CSV table of C-alpha atoms in Angstrom, one decimal:
chain,number,residue,atom,x,y,z
V,59,MET,CA,71.2,74.4,110.2
V,60,LYS,CA,69.7,77.0,107.8
V,61,LYS,CA,69.0,79.3,110.8
V,62,ASN,CA,72.7,79.2,111.8
V,63,GLU,CA,73.8,79.9,108.2
V,64,ILE,CA,71.4,82.8,107.9
V,65,LEU,CA,72.5,84.2,111.3
V,66,ASN,CA,76.2,83.9,110.3
V,67,SER,CA,75.5,85.6,107.0
V,68,LEU,CA,73.7,88.5,108.7
V,69,THR,CA,76.5,88.8,111.2
V,70,ARG,CA,79.1,88.9,108.5
V,71,ARG,CA,77.1,91.5,106.6
V,72,PHE,CA,76.7,93.6,109.7
V,73,HIS,CA,80.4,93.5,110.5
V,74,GLY,CA,81.2,94.1,106.9
V,75,ALA,CA,79.1,97.3,106.9
V,76,GLY,CA,80.8,98.3,110.1
V,77,LEU,CA,84.2,97.9,108.5
V,78,LYS,CA,83.1,100.0,105.5
V,79,LEU,CA,81.9,102.8,107.8
V,80,LYS,CA,85.1,102.7,109.7
V,81,GLN,CA,87.1,102.7,106.4
V,82,HIS,CA,85.3,105.8,105.2
V,83,SER,CA,84.8,107.4,108.6
V,84,PRO,CA,87.1,110.4,107.8
V,85,GLU,CA,85.1,111.3,104.7
V,86,ILE,CA,81.8,110.9,106.6
V,87,LEU,CA,83.0,113.0,109.4
V,88,VAL,CA,84.2,115.8,107.1
V,89,VAL,CA,80.9,115.8,105.1
V,90,ALA,CA,78.9,115.8,108.4
V,91,GLY,CA,81.1,118.6,109.7
V,92,VAL,CA,80.7,120.8,106.6
V,93,VAL,CA,76.9,120.2,106.5
V,94,GLY,CA,76.7,120.9,110.2
V,95,MET,CA,78.6,124.2,109.8
V,96,VAL,CA,76.3,125.3,107.0
V,97,THR,CA,73.2,124.3,108.9
V,98,SER,CA,74.5,126.1,112.0
V,99,ALA,CA,75.1,129.3,110.1
V,100,VAL,CA,71.5,129.1,108.7
V,101,MET,CA,70.1,128.5,112.1
V,102,ALA,CA,72.1,131.5,113.5
V,103,CYS,CA,70.7,133.7,110.7
V,104,LYS,CA,67.2,132.7,111.5
V,105,ALA,CA,67.8,133.3,115.2
V,106,THR,CA,69.1,136.8,114.5
V,107,THR,CA,65.7,137.7,113.1
V,108,LYS,CA,64.1,137.0,116.5
V,109,VAL,CA,66.7,139.0,118.5
V,110,SER,CA,65.2,142.4,118.1
V,111,PRO,CA,61.9,141.7,120.0
V,112,ILE,CA,63.9,140.2,122.9
V,113,LEU,CA,66.3,143.1,123.1
V,114,GLU,CA,63.4,145.6,122.9
V,115,GLU,CA,61.5,143.9,125.6
V,116,ALA,CA,64.7,143.7,127.8
V,117,LYS,CA,65.3,147.4,127.1
V,118,ASP,CA,61.8,148.4,128.2
V,119,LYS,CA,62.1,146.3,131.4
V,120,ILE,CA,65.5,147.8,132.3
V,121,ASP,CA,64.3,151.4,131.5
V,122,ASN,CA,61.3,150.9,133.7
V,123,ILE,CA,63.5,149.6,136.6
V,124,HIS,CA,65.7,152.7,136.2
V,125,VAL,CA,62.6,155.0,136.3
V,126,VAL,CA,61.3,153.3,139.4
V,127,ILE,CA,64.7,153.5,141.1
V,128,GLU,CA,65.1,157.2,140.2
V,129,LYS,CA,61.6,158.1,141.4
V,130,ASP,CA,62.1,156.2,144.6
V,131,ALA,CA,65.4,157.9,145.3
V,132,ALA,CA,63.8,161.3,144.8
V,133,SER,CA,61.0,160.6,147.2
V,134,GLN,CA,61.1,161.5,150.9
V,135,ASP,CA,60.7,157.9,152.0
V,136,PRO,CA,62.7,155.6,149.7
V,137,LYS,CA,61.5,152.0,149.6
V,138,TYR,CA,64.3,150.4,147.6
V,139,THR,CA,67.9,150.0,148.7
V,140,ASP,CA,70.8,149.9,146.4
V,141,LYS,CA,71.1,146.2,146.9
V,142,GLU,CA,67.5,145.6,145.9
V,143,ALA,CA,67.9,147.9,142.8
V,144,LYS,CA,71.0,146.0,141.7
V,145,LYS,CA,69.2,142.7,142.2
V,146,ALA,CA,66.3,143.8,140.0
V,147,LEU,CA,68.7,144.8,137.2
V,148,THR,CA,70.7,141.6,137.6
V,149,ILE,CA,67.5,139.5,137.2
V,150,ALA,CA,66.5,141.5,134.1
V,151,TYR,CA,69.9,141.0,132.5
V,152,ALA,CA,70.0,137.3,133.4
V,153,LYS,CA,66.6,136.7,131.8
V,154,THR,CA,67.6,138.5,128.7
V,155,GLY,CA,70.8,136.4,128.5
V,156,LEU,CA,68.9,133.2,129.1
V,157,GLU,CA,66.6,134.1,126.2
V,158,LEU,CA,69.5,134.7,123.9
V,159,VAL,CA,71.1,131.4,124.9
V,160,LYS,CA,67.9,129.6,124.1
V,161,LEU,CA,67.8,131.4,120.8
V,162,TYR,CA,71.4,130.8,119.7
V,163,GLY,CA,72.1,127.7,121.8
V,164,PRO,CA,71.1,125.1,119.1
V,165,SER,CA,73.2,126.7,116.4
V,166,VAL,CA,76.2,127.1,118.6
V,167,ALA,CA,76.0,123.5,119.8
V,168,LEU,CA,75.6,122.3,116.2
V,169,GLY,CA,78.6,124.4,115.1
V,170,THR,CA,80.7,123.0,118.0
V,171,LEU,CA,79.8,119.4,117.1
V,172,SER,CA,80.6,120.2,113.4
V,173,ILE,CA,84.1,121.5,114.3
V,174,THR,CA,84.7,118.5,116.5
V,175,SER,CA,83.7,116.2,113.7
V,176,ILE,CA,86.2,117.9,111.3
V,177,PHE,CA,89.0,117.7,113.9
V,178,ALA,CA,88.1,114.0,114.6
V,179,SER,CA,88.4,113.3,110.8
V,180,ASN,CA,91.8,114.9,110.7
V,181,ASN,CA,93.0,113.0,113.8
V,182,ILE,CA,91.9,109.6,112.2
V,183,LEU,CA,93.8,110.5,108.9
V,184,ARG,CA,96.9,111.5,110.8
V,185,LYS,CA,97.0,108.2,112.8
V,186,ARG,CA,96.5,106.3,109.6
V,187,ASN,CA,99.3,108.2,107.8
V,188,VAL,CA,101.6,107.5,110.7
V,189,ALA,CA,100.7,103.8,110.6
V,190,LEU,CA,101.2,103.6,106.9
V,191,ALA,CA,104.6,105.4,107.1
V,192,ALA,CA,105.7,103.0,109.9
V,193,ALA,CA,104.6,100.0,107.8
V,194,TYR,CA,106.4,101.3,104.7
V,195,THR,CA,109.5,101.9,106.8
V,196,ILE,CA,109.5,98.4,108.1
V,197,VAL,CA,109.1,96.9,104.6
V,198,ASP,CA,111.8,99.2,103.2
V,199,LYS,CA,114.2,98.4,106.0
V,200,SER,CA,113.6,94.6,105.6
V,201,PHE,CA,114.3,94.8,101.9
V,202,LYS,CA,117.5,96.7,102.4
V,203,ASN,CA,118.6,94.3,105.1
V,204,TYR,CA,117.9,91.4,102.7
V,205,ARG,CA,119.9,93.0,99.9
V,206,SER,CA,122.8,93.7,102.2
V,207,ARG,CA,122.9,90.1,103.3
V,208,VAL,CA,122.9,89.0,99.7
V,209,VAL,CA,125.7,91.3,98.8
V,210,GLU,CA,127.7,90.2,101.9
V,211,ARG,CA,127.4,86.6,101.1
V,212,PHE,CA,127.3,86.4,97.3
V,213,GLY,CA,128.7,89.7,96.2
V,214,LYS,CA,127.4,92.7,94.3
V,215,ALA,CA,127.4,91.0,91.0
V,216,LEU,CA,124.8,88.4,92.0
V,217,ASP,CA,122.7,91.1,93.7
V,218,ARG,CA,122.7,93.0,90.5
V,219,GLU,CA,121.7,90.0,88.5
V,220,LEU,CA,118.8,89.1,90.8
V,221,ARG,CA,117.6,92.7,91.0
V,222,TYR,CA,117.6,93.4,87.3
V,223,ASP,CA,116.9,89.9,86.1
V,224,LEU,CA,120.1,89.6,84.2
V,225,LYS,CA,121.0,86.4,82.5
V,226,ALA,CA,124.2,85.1,80.9
V,227,VAL,CA,123.7,83.4,77.5
V,228,GLU,CA,126.1,82.0,75.0
V,229,VAL,CA,125.9,83.3,71.4
V,230,GLU,CA,127.7,82.3,68.3
V,231,GLU,CA,129.2,84.9,66.0
V,232,LYS,CA,131.4,84.8,62.9
V,233,VAL,CA,134.7,86.6,63.0
V,234,VAL,CA,137.7,86.9,60.7
V,235,ASP,CA,141.0,86.0,62.1
V,236,GLU,CA,144.4,87.5,61.3
V,237,ASN,CA,144.9,85.1,58.4
V,238,GLY,CA,141.6,86.3,56.8
V,239,GLU,CA,139.8,83.1,57.6
V,240,GLU,CA,136.2,83.2,58.8
V,241,LYS,CA,135.6,81.3,62.0
V,242,THR,CA,132.6,80.8,64.3
V,243,GLN,CA,133.3,81.5,68.0
V,244,THR,CA,131.1,81.4,71.1
V,245,ARG,CA,130.8,84.5,73.3
V,246,VAL,CA,128.9,85.0,76.6
V,247,ILE,CA,126.8,88.1,76.8
V,248,THR,CA,124.4,89.4,79.5
V,249,THR,CA,120.8,89.8,78.5
V,250,VAL,CA,118.0,91.6,80.3
V,251,ASN,CA,114.3,90.9,80.6
V,252,PRO,CA,112.6,93.5,78.3
V,253,ASN,CA,109.7,93.7,80.7
V,254,GLN,CA,111.9,94.5,83.7
V,255,VAL,CA,111.6,98.0,85.1
V,256,PHE,CA,115.1,99.2,86.1
V,257,CYS,CA,114.0,102.5,87.7
V,258,SER,CA,112.2,103.2,91.0
V,259,GLU,CA,108.9,105.0,91.3
V,260,TYR,CA,110.8,108.2,92.2
V,261,ALA,CA,112.6,108.4,88.8
V,262,ARG,CA,111.9,111.4,86.6
V,263,PHE,CA,113.0,112.5,83.2
V,264,PHE,CA,115.2,115.6,82.9
V,265,ASP,CA,114.0,117.1,79.6
V,266,ASP,CA,112.8,120.3,78.1
V,267,GLY,CA,110.0,120.6,80.8
V,268,CYS,CA,112.6,121.0,83.5
V,269,LYS,CA,114.5,124.0,84.9
V,270,GLY,CA,118.0,124.4,83.5
V,271,TRP,CA,117.5,122.1,80.5
V,272,THR,CA,119.0,123.1,77.1
V,273,ASP,CA,119.7,121.4,73.8
V,274,ASP,CA,123.4,121.2,74.8
V,275,SER,CA,124.1,117.8,76.5
V,276,GLU,CA,127.3,119.1,78.1
V,277,ALA,CA,125.5,122.1,79.6
V,278,ASN,CA,122.8,119.8,81.0
V,279,LEU,CA,125.4,117.5,82.6
V,280,ILE,CA,127.2,120.5,84.2
V,281,PHE,CA,123.8,121.8,85.5
V,282,LEU,CA,122.8,118.5,87.0
V,283,ARG,CA,126.2,118.1,88.8
V,284,GLN,CA,125.8,121.6,90.2
V,285,VAL,CA,122.3,120.9,91.5
V,286,GLN,CA,123.4,117.6,92.9
V,287,ASN,CA,126.3,119.3,94.8
V,288,PHE,CA,123.9,122.0,96.0
V,289,VAL,CA,121.3,119.6,97.4
V,290,ASN,CA,124.1,117.6,99.1
V,291,ASP,CA,125.4,120.7,100.7
V,292,LYS,CA,121.8,121.4,101.9
V,293,LEU,CA,121.4,117.9,103.2
V,294,ARG,CA,124.6,118.2,105.2
V,295,ALA,CA,123.6,121.6,106.5
V,296,GLN,CA,120.1,120.8,107.8
V,297,GLY,CA,120.5,117.0,108.4
V,298,TYR,CA,117.5,115.9,106.2
V,299,LEU,CA,116.0,116.7,102.8
V,300,PHE,CA,112.7,115.6,101.2
V,301,LEU,CA,112.5,114.3,97.6
V,302,ASN,CA,110.2,117.2,96.7
V,303,ASP,CA,112.9,119.6,97.7
V,304,VAL,CA,115.1,118.1,95.0
V,305,TYR,CA,112.3,118.0,92.5
V,306,ARG,CA,111.7,121.7,92.9
V,307,GLU,CA,115.4,122.5,92.3
V,308,LEU,CA,115.0,120.7,89.0
V,309,GLY,CA,111.7,122.2,88.0
V,310,ILE,CA,109.9,118.8,88.4
V,311,ARG,CA,106.4,118.7,89.8
V,312,PRO,CA,106.2,117.6,93.5
V,313,THR,CA,104.5,114.3,94.3
V,314,ARG,CA,102.6,112.9,97.2
V,315,GLU,CA,105.4,110.4,98.0
V,316,GLY,CA,107.9,113.3,97.8
V,317,HIS,CA,106.4,114.8,100.9
V,318,VAL,CA,107.4,111.9,103.1
V,319,VAL,CA,110.5,110.2,101.5
V,320,GLY,CA,113.9,111.7,101.3
V,321,TRP,CA,117.4,111.5,102.9
V,322,ILE,CA,118.8,111.6,106.4
V,323,TYR,CA,122.4,112.8,106.9
V,324,ASN,CA,124.2,111.5,110.0
V,325,GLU,CA,127.7,110.1,110.3
V,326,GLU,CA,126.4,107.3,112.5
V,327,ASN,CA,123.6,106.5,110.1
V,328,ARG,CA,124.1,103.0,108.6
V,329,GLU,CA,120.7,102.8,107.0
V,330,GLY,CA,121.2,105.3,104.2
V,331,ASP,CA,124.0,106.6,101.9
V,332,ASN,CA,124.4,110.0,103.6
V,333,PHE,CA,124.4,111.6,100.2
V,334,ILE,CA,122.1,112.3,97.3
V,335,ASP,CA,122.7,110.6,94.0
V,336,PHE,CA,120.8,111.4,90.8
V,337,GLY,CA,122.0,108.2,89.1
V,338,ILE,CA,123.8,110.2,86.3
V,339,TYR,CA,126.9,107.9,86.4
V,340,ASP,CA,125.1,104.6,86.5
V,341,GLN,CA,127.5,102.3,84.6
V,342,TYR,CA,124.8,99.7,84.0
V,343,ASN,CA,122.4,102.2,82.5
V,344,GLU,CA,123.1,102.5,78.7
V,345,LYS,CA,121.1,105.7,78.3
V,346,ALA,CA,122.9,107.3,81.3
V,347,ARG,CA,126.2,106.5,79.6
V,348,ASP,CA,125.0,108.1,76.4
V,349,PHE,CA,124.0,111.2,78.3
V,350,VAL,CA,127.4,111.5,80.0
V,351,ASN,CA,129.2,110.9,76.7
V,352,GLY,CA,127.2,113.6,75.0
V,353,TYR,CA,125.1,111.4,72.7
V,354,GLU,CA,121.8,112.3,74.5
V,355,ASN,CA,120.6,115.5,76.0
V,356,VAL,CA,117.8,113.8,78.0
V,357,ILE,CA,118.3,111.5,80.9
V,358,LEU,CA,116.1,109.5,83.3
V,359,LEU,CA,117.1,110.5,86.8
V,360,ASP,CA,116.7,107.9,89.5
V,361,PHE,CA,117.2,109.1,93.1
V,362,ASN,CA,118.7,107.0,95.9
V,363,VAL,CA,116.2,108.0,98.6
V,364,ASP,CA,116.7,106.5,102.1
V,365,GLY,CA,112.9,106.0,102.3
V,366,VAL,CA,110.3,107.6,104.6
V,367,ILE,CA,112.1,110.0,106.9
V,368,TYR,CA,109.2,110.8,109.2
V,369,GLY,CA,109.5,108.9,112.5
V,370,ARG,CA,113.3,109.1,112.4
V,371,ASP,CA,113.4,111.4,115.4
V,372,ASP,CA,116.3,109.4,116.9
V,373,ILE,CA,118.5,110.4,114.0
V,374,TRP,CA,117.2,113.9,113.8
V,375,LEU,CA,118.0,114.5,117.4
V,376,LYS,CA,121.6,113.4,116.8
V,377,ASN,CA,121.9,116.1,114.1
V,378,LEU,CA,120.9,118.9,116.5
């Protein structure tokens, strides 16, 4: 029994180590490739120091062959034909080339393997990124389909309550009626969970670190509307737009997610909105209302991205 447990433990450790190696294989291949390239360059430099004797020896042999051929051609009874002379020179050149191959062969082979290792690492990362993008697209599509079914069956109000964790509670408050008498009445208000995050991971503040921001809230609103109109025109013109393209128009630092998520424009597209919205006129966002009404000059922009737009070639082709 103990032998089986030990064997199973060793097997799990072996496969666990294999999984770790597979997980970090891109980094291992890159490091191996870089080290191999450096080693290959060092080997080539060392080999270069040995080239001169080989070339000098080859030059002496070839010069001697030419001398013999010239003397033989000047004699009354030539012993060598042109074919034999060319053969002798070919052998001399071939031997010299073989010596150079032996000298530089290891460094060239190591350099080739190093380059192959780097390309293999890039290929593994590319496949993983494609797989991750596909997985995210599936999850995002499933969530959107779920929300659309909730809205279709129960309405937008319930969808909003569930999404933002809104709760209706009764509160009592004292009011003075038209006769001047003080009464207590019950009123239903909507409360929110203070720990609930209402923005997506793509939301960014439009503040003094952004392009076009000023102390004037009205000017900021005009600027944001102009940028929103511009990026929507650009979306309709080219058929797609990445989130980082919008970030750059606002002077916001690009992100890793912004390289893959964005918007697709197509009249037959039912998975997205076909337009870009900054969330400026979100009626449920109190801070956004204050910004539009001129009470605030800073606003948290939340973008209605369609999701990952890589792999949406079917929609892209329809835009062509």
